[in-house]
Amino acid sequence: MNRGFYTIMAAQFFSSLADNALLFVAISLLVAMDAPASLTPLLKLSFVLFYVLLAAFVGAFADALNKGRVMFIANIIKVFGCALMFFTVHPLISYAVVGFGAAVYSPAKYGILTELLPPEKLVPANGWIEGLTVMSIIFGTVLGGTLVSPRGSGFLLSFDLLPRFGIDTPAEAAMAVVVAIYILAAIFNLRIPDTGARYEHQERNPIKLITDFANCSATLWRDKLGQISLAVTTLFWGAGATLQFIVLKWAEASLGLPLDQATNLIGVVAIGVALGAAMAARMIPLRKSLTVIPMGIIMGLVVTSMVFVTSVTLAYPLLAFIGFLSGFFVVPMNALLQHRGHVLMSAGHSIAVQNFNENLSILTMLAAYAVMITLNLDLNIIIVIFGLSVAGIMLLIQRRHLMNQREHDSLGLIGEGKH
């Protein structure tokens, strides 16, 4: 990998670190406000809303400019959204603004990989990116839990520097740390090299942009490889976001852990994902990427076993194994999707299509989870429904792939250059 790739990794790590820490700061604010439990998953829903609403536009924006500059602008938007919480703006609104910045950030973050690297390096690159992203989730989760804990906030407020800026509450101290990390990420953004790739004459008419986006989406869903990899990653991100909140609720109900300790379990899942991503990057070449689909079926079935666990000692290895299976099957699928998107259309547009589908899945699954929580459905029933749904959908995706192969050997398309 060249030097520019490592700069991208550093920028992504710190931006994702702040995103994940901020989530738990926002959750603690909702708890302090005595907000209903159903509002907690709506936090993540508000974050991903702009991924769906702006999907037709952010791809063209990312392709029109130097992607490092796009990532810098996106991080400044995140800083603004985080700063809104200082002025007592509702966490759902503030976190939605941060989500707006993340929606702008994502096409540039992934799109630059296909401009910087050849196809054969996309799986290792995704292994690095996903592994580092997961590490940022681990540290961000632990950091967020520490920042909202009495001990962590007390430590921050013990410094004389913060009160000089009018920061005198635990929530403000936590948000000051998050803002500092976003600024650090923005500095790395400015060091990302310009690949020279430009897609001239980007459309600016909103109607035509939406039409173009719809055509790109249809192209990727019609492609025999694109539809399978897109279906898998779409399911993965929806399931992953929902599982995060299920684990927090499960830690409270079944393990008796408070929020600042429950965040450690999210970190354990993330460690498993990092290990699975690293192993997939070493073992699975791009041409073998579709062989990992059964891992998704197994993961869904393993999730259902959470209903039998009431001990923290058993919870740690179980969640690590779930994370490992997730990381092992999503990295090759993500690399394959990026490759097909780059072949069939521009980098930014293909990532925008991917983001739209994945975050629509997150919206749908989190909304379903919020409804089940509002209906006071037993948590064990929710876990079983969730796990069996994931396993069942992955089984249907596998059958679809086998049917495609019987019609035509689509695996020969893997590794071909852009037409």
Short mmCIF file of C-alpha atoms in Angstrom, two decimals:
data_model
loop_
_atom_site.label_atom_id
_atom_site.label_comp_id
_atom_site.label_asym_id
_atom_site.label_seq_id
_atom_site.Cartn_x
_atom_site.Cartn_y
_atom_site.Cartn_z
CA MET A 1 0.00 0.00 0.00
CA ASN A 2 1.25 3.53 -0.74
CA ARG A 3 1.61 6.39 1.70
CA GLY A 4 -1.68 8.01 0.70
CA PHE A 5 -3.60 4.91 1.76
CA TYR A 6 -2.26 5.15 5.30
CA THR A 7 -3.24 8.82 5.50
CA ILE A 8 -6.78 7.82 4.48
CA MET A 9 -6.77 5.18 7.21
CA ALA A 10 -5.70 7.70 9.86
CA ALA A 11 -8.41 10.16 8.81
CA GLN A 12 -11.04 7.43 8.80
CA PHE A 13 -9.96 6.12 12.20
CA PHE A 14 -10.28 9.44 14.02
CA SER A 15 -13.52 10.44 12.28
CA SER A 16 -15.13 7.09 13.09
CA LEU A 17 -13.72 7.19 16.63
CA ALA A 18 -15.53 10.48 17.25
CA ASP A 19 -18.77 9.19 15.63
CA ASN A 20 -18.91 6.22 17.96
CA ALA A 21 -17.96 8.11 21.11
CA LEU A 22 -20.57 10.76 20.33
CA LEU A 23 -23.32 8.11 20.08
CA PHE A 24 -22.89 7.14 23.73
CA VAL A 25 -22.62 10.76 24.83
CA ALA A 26 -25.95 11.39 23.06
CA ILE A 27 -27.48 8.28 24.68
CA SER A 28 -26.41 9.55 28.11
CA LEU A 29 -28.06 12.90 27.34
CA LEU A 30 -31.32 11.10 26.52
CA VAL A 31 -31.06 9.16 29.78
CA ALA A 32 -30.48 12.40 31.70
CA MET A 33 -33.58 13.86 30.02
CA ASP A 34 -35.66 10.82 31.12
CA ALA A 35 -36.52 10.24 27.46
CA PRO A 36 -38.57 7.12 26.54
CA ALA A 37 -36.53 3.96 25.80
CA SER A 38 -37.84 3.94 22.21
CA LEU A 39 -35.90 7.17 21.50
CA THR A 40 -32.52 5.45 21.95
CA PRO A 41 -32.60 3.47 18.66
CA LEU A 42 -34.06 6.57 16.98
CA LEU A 43 -30.70 8.27 17.67
CA LYS A 44 -29.00 5.99 15.17
CA LEU A 45 -31.99 6.34 12.87
CA SER A 46 -31.59 10.14 12.85
CA PHE A 47 -27.87 9.68 12.09
CA VAL A 48 -28.42 7.55 8.97
CA LEU A 49 -31.43 9.51 7.68
CA PHE A 50 -29.32 11.76 5.46
CA TYR A 51 -27.53 8.76 3.95
CA VAL A 52 -30.89 7.93 2.39
CA LEU A 53 -32.14 11.47 1.66
CA LEU A 54 -28.87 12.66 0.07
CA ALA A 55 -27.92 9.44 -1.73
CA ALA A 56 -28.68 10.88 -5.17
CA PHE A 57 -26.49 13.94 -4.59
CA VAL A 58 -23.44 13.07 -2.47
CA GLY A 59 -21.98 10.71 -5.09
CA ALA A 60 -21.85 13.47 -7.69
CA PHE A 61 -20.40 15.86 -5.10
CA ALA A 62 -17.65 13.35 -4.18
CA ASP A 63 -16.80 12.75 -7.85
CA ALA A 64 -16.65 16.46 -8.70
CA LEU A 65 -13.92 17.38 -6.19
CA ASN A 66 -10.68 16.12 -4.70
CA LYS A 67 -12.00 13.44 -2.31
CA GLY A 68 -9.65 14.49 0.48
CA ARG A 69 -11.22 17.96 0.38
CA VAL A 70 -14.71 16.45 0.42
CA MET A 71 -13.79 14.47 3.55
CA PHE A 72 -12.46 17.67 5.18
CA ILE A 73 -15.73 19.52 4.51
CA ALA A 74 -17.71 16.58 5.90
CA ASN A 75 -15.72 16.59 9.14
CA ILE A 76 -16.35 20.32 9.60
CA ILE A 77 -20.09 19.60 9.30
CA LYS A 78 -19.68 16.93 12.00
CA VAL A 79 -17.98 19.47 14.28
CA PHE A 80 -20.91 21.85 13.76
CA GLY A 81 -23.45 19.12 14.59
CA CYS A 82 -21.54 18.18 17.72
CA ALA A 83 -21.28 21.84 18.74
CA LEU A 84 -25.08 22.16 18.58
CA MET A 85 -25.28 20.00 21.69
CA PHE A 86 -23.44 22.73 23.59
CA PHE A 87 -26.42 24.97 22.92
CA THR A 88 -28.93 22.42 24.32
CA VAL A 89 -30.26 21.44 20.90
CA HIS A 90 -32.07 18.08 21.20
CA PRO A 91 -29.64 15.14 20.75
CA LEU A 92 -31.76 13.67 17.93
CA ILE A 93 -31.38 16.89 15.90
CA SER A 94 -27.69 17.39 16.70
CA TYR A 95 -26.82 13.79 15.88
CA ALA A 96 -28.78 14.08 12.63
CA VAL A 97 -26.50 16.98 11.58
CA VAL A 98 -23.47 14.80 12.35
CA GLY A 99 -25.11 12.13 10.20
CA PHE A 100 -25.40 14.70 7.41
CA GLY A 101 -21.62 15.12 7.52
CA ALA A 102 -21.11 11.36 7.60
CA ALA A 103 -23.33 10.95 4.52
CA VAL A 104 -21.14 13.43 2.63
CA TYR A 105 -17.97 11.73 3.94
CA SER A 106 -18.71 8.13 2.97
CA PRO A 107 -18.65 8.19 -0.88
CA ALA A 108 -15.30 9.97 -0.81
CA LYS A 109 -13.85 7.64 1.85
CA TYR A 110 -14.57 4.44 -0.08
CA GLY A 111 -14.53 5.89 -3.59
CA ILE A 112 -10.92 7.02 -3.30
CA LEU A 113 -9.81 3.41 -2.74
CA THR A 114 -10.80 2.38 -6.27
CA GLU A 115 -8.93 5.42 -7.65
CA LEU A 116 -5.81 4.77 -5.58
CA LEU A 117 -5.51 0.97 -5.77
CA PRO A 118 -5.78 -1.80 -8.41
CA PRO A 119 -8.64 -4.38 -8.12
CA GLU A 120 -6.42 -7.11 -6.64
CA LYS A 121 -5.64 -4.89 -3.64
CA LEU A 122 -9.25 -4.01 -2.81
CA VAL A 123 -9.84 -6.98 -0.48
CA PRO A 124 -6.67 -6.30 1.59
CA ALA A 125 -7.48 -2.57 1.54
CA ASN A 126 -11.00 -3.23 2.76
CA GLY A 127 -9.59 -5.56 5.39
CA TRP A 128 -7.39 -2.72 6.63
CA ILE A 129 -10.15 -0.10 6.42
CA GLU A 130 -12.80 -2.31 8.05
CA GLY A 131 -10.34 -3.55 10.66
CA LEU A 132 -9.31 -0.01 11.52
CA THR A 133 -12.93 1.15 11.48
CA VAL A 134 -13.76 -1.64 13.91
CA MET A 135 -10.83 -0.62 16.09
CA SER A 136 -12.26 2.89 16.10
CA ILE A 137 -15.61 1.41 17.15
CA ILE A 138 -13.87 -0.44 19.99
CA PHE A 139 -11.98 2.61 21.21
CA GLY A 140 -14.90 4.94 20.46
CA THR A 141 -17.28 2.74 22.42
CA VAL A 142 -14.91 2.48 25.37
CA LEU A 143 -14.13 6.20 25.14
CA GLY A 144 -17.83 7.09 24.99
CA GLY A 145 -18.57 4.87 28.00
CA THR A 146 -15.65 6.42 29.89
CA LEU A 147 -16.65 9.98 29.04
CA VAL A 148 -20.21 9.51 30.34
CA SER A 149 -19.13 7.67 33.51
CA PRO A 150 -18.91 9.70 36.76
CA ARG A 151 -15.20 8.94 37.05
CA GLY A 152 -14.41 9.99 33.48
CA SER A 153 -16.38 13.22 33.56
CA GLY A 154 -14.95 14.06 36.97
CA PHE A 155 -11.42 13.63 35.61
CA LEU A 156 -12.10 15.97 32.67
CA LEU A 157 -13.67 18.66 34.84
CA SER A 158 -10.71 18.53 37.22
CA PHE A 159 -8.65 20.46 34.65
CA ASP A 160 -8.78 24.24 34.94
CA LEU A 161 -8.65 24.70 31.15
CA LEU A 162 -12.21 23.60 30.35
CA PRO A 163 -14.07 26.04 32.65
CA ARG A 164 -12.23 28.91 30.93
CA PHE A 165 -14.17 28.05 27.78
CA GLY A 166 -17.47 27.84 29.64
CA ILE A 167 -17.39 24.03 29.80
CA ASP A 168 -18.55 23.08 33.29
CA THR A 169 -20.86 20.05 32.95
CA PRO A 170 -20.02 16.36 32.31
CA ALA A 171 -21.87 16.35 28.96
CA GLU A 172 -20.05 19.48 27.73
CA ALA A 173 -16.68 18.05 28.79
CA ALA A 174 -17.40 14.82 26.89
CA MET A 175 -18.46 16.72 23.77
CA ALA A 176 -15.31 18.89 23.92
CA VAL A 177 -13.19 15.73 23.63
CA VAL A 178 -15.27 14.51 20.67
CA VAL A 179 -14.94 17.87 18.87
CA ALA A 180 -11.15 17.75 19.34
CA ILE A 181 -11.02 14.31 17.70
CA TYR A 182 -13.09 15.51 14.72
CA ILE A 183 -10.66 18.40 14.25
CA LEU A 184 -7.72 15.96 14.32
CA ALA A 185 -9.45 13.89 11.60
CA ALA A 186 -9.94 17.05 9.51
CA ILE A 187 -6.20 17.77 9.71
CA PHE A 188 -5.44 14.31 8.30
CA ASN A 189 -8.04 14.93 5.56
CA LEU A 190 -5.94 17.84 4.31
CA ARG A 191 -2.94 15.49 3.95
CA ILE A 192 -4.74 12.99 1.68
CA PRO A 193 -3.12 13.07 -1.80
CA ASP A 194 -5.07 14.14 -4.85
CA THR A 195 -5.37 11.06 -7.11
CA GLY A 196 -6.09 13.31 -10.09
CA ALA A 197 -9.31 11.40 -10.81
CA ARG A 198 -12.13 13.73 -11.82
CA TYR A 199 -15.49 12.94 -13.37
CA GLU A 200 -16.19 16.03 -15.41
CA HIS A 201 -19.56 17.56 -16.18
CA GLN A 202 -21.31 16.35 -13.04
CA GLU A 203 -25.04 16.90 -13.28
CA ARG A 204 -26.46 19.66 -11.04
CA ASN A 205 -30.15 19.46 -11.87
CA PRO A 206 -31.82 17.70 -8.86
CA ILE A 207 -34.34 15.86 -11.04
CA LYS A 208 -31.64 14.57 -13.36
CA LEU A 209 -29.44 13.63 -10.39
CA ILE A 210 -32.26 11.57 -8.91
CA THR A 211 -32.91 9.94 -12.31
CA ASP A 212 -29.19 9.20 -12.75
CA PHE A 213 -29.02 7.75 -9.23
CA ALA A 214 -32.04 5.54 -9.94
CA ASN A 215 -30.34 4.28 -13.12
CA CYS A 216 -27.10 3.55 -11.23
CA SER A 217 -29.05 1.70 -8.55
CA ALA A 218 -30.92 -0.37 -11.13
CA THR A 219 -27.63 -1.16 -12.91
CA LEU A 220 -26.03 -2.48 -9.73
CA TRP A 221 -29.11 -4.52 -8.72
CA ARG A 222 -29.34 -6.08 -12.22
CA ASP A 223 -25.67 -7.11 -12.22
CA LYS A 224 -25.39 -10.77 -11.17
CA LEU A 225 -22.44 -10.07 -8.87
CA GLY A 226 -23.54 -6.61 -7.80
CA GLN A 227 -26.96 -7.73 -6.61
CA ILE A 228 -25.55 -10.47 -4.36
CA SER A 229 -22.80 -8.37 -2.77
CA LEU A 230 -25.19 -5.42 -2.38
CA ALA A 231 -27.83 -7.60 -0.75
CA VAL A 232 -25.30 -9.03 1.73
CA THR A 233 -23.79 -5.67 2.73
CA THR A 234 -27.25 -4.10 2.95
CA LEU A 235 -28.36 -6.79 5.38
CA PHE A 236 -25.09 -6.64 7.33
CA TRP A 237 -25.22 -2.92 8.10
CA GLY A 238 -28.89 -2.99 9.05
CA ALA A 239 -28.33 -6.00 11.30
CA GLY A 240 -25.13 -4.54 12.78
CA ALA A 241 -26.76 -1.25 13.77
CA THR A 242 -29.72 -3.04 15.33
CA LEU A 243 -27.52 -5.57 17.14
CA GLN A 244 -25.66 -2.69 18.80
CA PHE A 245 -28.83 -1.55 20.58
CA ILE A 246 -30.00 -5.11 21.26
CA VAL A 247 -26.70 -5.82 23.05
CA LEU A 248 -27.05 -2.67 25.18
CA LYS A 249 -30.59 -3.67 26.17
CA TRP A 250 -29.55 -7.29 26.71
CA ALA A 251 -26.63 -6.22 28.92
CA GLU A 252 -29.03 -4.27 31.10
CA ALA A 253 -31.84 -6.85 31.24
CA SER A 254 -29.95 -10.17 31.30
CA LEU A 255 -26.51 -9.26 32.67
CA GLY A 256 -27.43 -6.37 34.98
CA LEU A 257 -24.81 -3.98 33.57
CA PRO A 258 -25.13 -0.15 33.55
CA LEU A 259 -24.55 1.82 30.31
CA ASP A 260 -20.87 2.63 30.90
CA GLN A 261 -20.10 -1.10 31.41
CA ALA A 262 -22.46 -2.33 28.69
CA THR A 263 -20.44 -0.36 26.13
CA ASN A 264 -17.57 -2.82 26.75
CA LEU A 265 -19.71 -5.57 25.20
CA ILE A 266 -20.05 -3.51 22.01
CA GLY A 267 -16.28 -3.31 22.02
CA VAL A 268 -16.02 -7.10 22.29
CA VAL A 269 -18.20 -7.52 19.20
CA ALA A 270 -15.99 -5.01 17.41
CA ILE A 271 -12.83 -6.93 18.37
CA GLY A 272 -14.36 -10.04 16.82
CA VAL A 273 -15.20 -8.11 13.64
CA ALA A 274 -11.62 -6.83 13.43
CA LEU A 275 -10.20 -10.36 13.75
CA GLY A 276 -12.63 -11.72 11.17
CA ALA A 277 -11.86 -8.85 8.78
CA ALA A 278 -8.11 -9.40 9.16
CA MET A 279 -8.41 -13.14 8.53
CA ALA A 280 -10.64 -12.60 5.49
CA ALA A 281 -8.16 -10.09 4.08
CA ARG A 282 -5.38 -12.70 4.31
CA MET A 283 -7.33 -15.78 3.25
CA ILE A 284 -10.02 -14.71 0.76
CA PRO A 285 -8.97 -13.33 -2.65
CA LEU A 286 -11.49 -11.26 -4.62
CA ARG A 287 -12.33 -14.20 -6.92
CA LYS A 288 -13.31 -16.33 -3.90
CA SER A 289 -15.35 -13.62 -2.19
CA LEU A 290 -18.73 -15.31 -2.70
CA THR A 291 -17.65 -18.42 -0.80
CA VAL A 292 -18.14 -16.60 2.53
CA ILE A 293 -21.96 -16.29 2.26
CA PRO A 294 -22.63 -19.30 4.59
CA MET A 295 -20.86 -17.38 7.37
CA GLY A 296 -23.77 -14.96 7.40
CA ILE A 297 -26.27 -17.78 7.87
CA ILE A 298 -24.25 -19.19 10.78
CA MET A 299 -23.97 -15.73 12.36
CA GLY A 300 -27.76 -15.29 12.42
CA LEU A 301 -28.22 -18.66 14.11
CA VAL A 302 -25.49 -17.94 16.68
CA VAL A 303 -27.17 -14.64 17.62
CA THR A 304 -30.27 -16.55 18.80
CA SER A 305 -28.14 -18.32 21.44
CA MET A 306 -27.88 -15.01 23.33
CA VAL A 307 -31.23 -15.87 24.98
CA PHE A 308 -29.52 -18.66 26.95
CA VAL A 309 -26.68 -16.49 28.30
CA THR A 310 -27.05 -14.68 31.63
CA SER A 311 -23.37 -14.58 32.63
CA VAL A 312 -20.87 -11.89 31.63
CA THR A 313 -18.17 -14.59 31.47
CA LEU A 314 -20.08 -16.40 28.69
CA ALA A 315 -21.22 -13.18 27.01
CA TYR A 316 -17.71 -12.10 26.05
CA PRO A 317 -16.71 -15.14 23.91
CA LEU A 318 -20.20 -15.38 22.37
CA LEU A 319 -20.22 -11.75 21.23
CA ALA A 320 -16.61 -12.01 20.00
CA PHE A 321 -17.59 -15.03 17.88
CA ILE A 322 -20.60 -13.19 16.43
CA GLY A 323 -18.30 -10.30 15.55
CA PHE A 324 -15.72 -12.63 13.99
CA LEU A 325 -18.30 -14.22 11.69
CA SER A 326 -19.57 -10.77 10.69
CA GLY A 327 -16.14 -9.42 9.84
CA PHE A 328 -15.14 -12.53 7.91
CA PHE A 329 -18.08 -12.40 5.51
CA VAL A 330 -18.58 -8.64 5.07
CA VAL A 331 -15.05 -7.65 3.98
CA PRO A 332 -14.92 -9.81 0.80
CA MET A 333 -18.52 -8.81 -0.03
CA ASN A 334 -17.69 -5.12 0.40
CA ALA A 335 -14.62 -5.42 -1.82
CA LEU A 336 -16.60 -7.23 -4.52
CA LEU A 337 -19.30 -4.57 -4.43
CA GLN A 338 -16.76 -1.77 -4.75
CA HIS A 339 -15.10 -3.55 -7.67
CA ARG A 340 -18.35 -4.09 -9.60
CA GLY A 341 -19.49 -0.55 -8.85
CA HIS A 342 -16.22 0.86 -10.17
CA VAL A 343 -16.48 -1.25 -13.33
CA LEU A 344 -20.12 -0.38 -14.01
CA MET A 345 -20.08 3.32 -13.01
CA SER A 346 -17.97 5.95 -11.21
CA ALA A 347 -16.58 5.37 -7.73
CA GLY A 348 -18.61 8.04 -5.97
CA HIS A 349 -21.91 7.02 -7.60
CA SER A 350 -21.47 3.34 -6.77
CA ILE A 351 -20.69 4.08 -3.11
CA ALA A 352 -23.72 6.40 -2.95
CA VAL A 353 -25.94 3.54 -4.19
CA GLN A 354 -24.37 1.24 -1.60
CA ASN A 355 -24.92 3.80 1.18
CA PHE A 356 -28.54 4.33 0.18
CA ASN A 357 -29.40 0.65 0.35
CA GLU A 358 -27.40 -0.08 3.49
CA ASN A 359 -28.80 2.85 5.42
CA LEU A 360 -32.34 2.23 4.23
CA SER A 361 -31.84 -1.21 5.79
CA ILE A 362 -30.64 0.44 9.02
CA LEU A 363 -33.68 2.74 9.06
CA THR A 364 -36.06 -0.15 8.47
CA MET A 365 -34.54 -2.52 11.03
CA LEU A 366 -34.11 0.13 13.72
CA ALA A 367 -37.69 1.32 13.19
CA ALA A 368 -38.90 -2.27 13.57
CA TYR A 369 -36.83 -2.64 16.75
CA ALA A 370 -38.19 0.64 18.15
CA VAL A 371 -41.77 -0.58 17.48
CA MET A 372 -41.08 -3.87 19.28
CA ILE A 373 -39.62 -1.98 22.25
CA THR A 374 -42.65 0.33 22.32
CA LEU A 375 -44.93 -2.71 22.34
CA ASN A 376 -42.95 -4.07 25.33
CA LEU A 377 -42.14 -7.27 23.46
CA ASP A 378 -39.98 -9.64 25.52
CA LEU A 379 -36.29 -9.09 24.73
CA ASN A 380 -35.63 -12.81 24.17
CA ILE A 381 -38.38 -12.90 21.55
CA ILE A 382 -36.82 -9.88 19.83
CA ILE A 383 -33.40 -11.60 19.79
CA VAL A 384 -34.82 -14.80 18.27
CA ILE A 385 -36.78 -12.88 15.62
CA PHE A 386 -33.67 -10.88 14.77
CA GLY A 387 -31.30 -13.86 14.54
CA LEU A 388 -33.63 -16.07 12.50
CA SER A 389 -34.45 -13.19 10.15
CA VAL A 390 -30.76 -12.61 9.41
CA ALA A 391 -30.10 -16.33 8.85
CA GLY A 392 -33.21 -16.70 6.65
CA ILE A 393 -32.41 -13.71 4.45
CA MET A 394 -28.80 -14.86 4.01
CA LEU A 395 -30.09 -18.30 2.97
CA LEU A 396 -32.31 -16.67 0.33
CA ILE A 397 -29.34 -14.65 -0.95
CA GLN A 398 -27.26 -17.82 -1.25
CA ARG A 399 -30.02 -19.56 -3.20
CA ARG A 400 -30.28 -16.54 -5.50
CA HIS A 401 -26.54 -16.70 -6.19
CA LEU A 402 -26.71 -20.42 -6.99
CA MET A 403 -29.61 -19.77 -9.35
CA ASN A 404 -27.62 -17.03 -11.10
CA GLN A 405 -24.70 -19.41 -11.52
CA ARG A 406 -26.92 -22.04 -13.12
CA GLU A 407 -27.99 -19.47 -15.70
CA HIS A 408 -24.52 -18.05 -16.37
CA ASP A 409 -21.07 -18.26 -14.76
CA SER A 410 -20.83 -14.71 -13.43
CA LEU A 411 -17.62 -15.38 -11.47
CA GLY A 412 -15.63 -14.74 -14.63
CA LEU A 413 -16.54 -11.06 -14.31
CA ILE A 414 -14.50 -10.68 -11.12
CA GLY A 415 -11.28 -8.80 -11.77
CA GLU A 416 -12.21 -7.42 -15.20
CA GLY A 417 -11.27 -3.83 -15.94
CA LYS A 418 -13.52 -0.81 -16.43
CA HIS A 419 -15.23 -0.80 -19.83
#
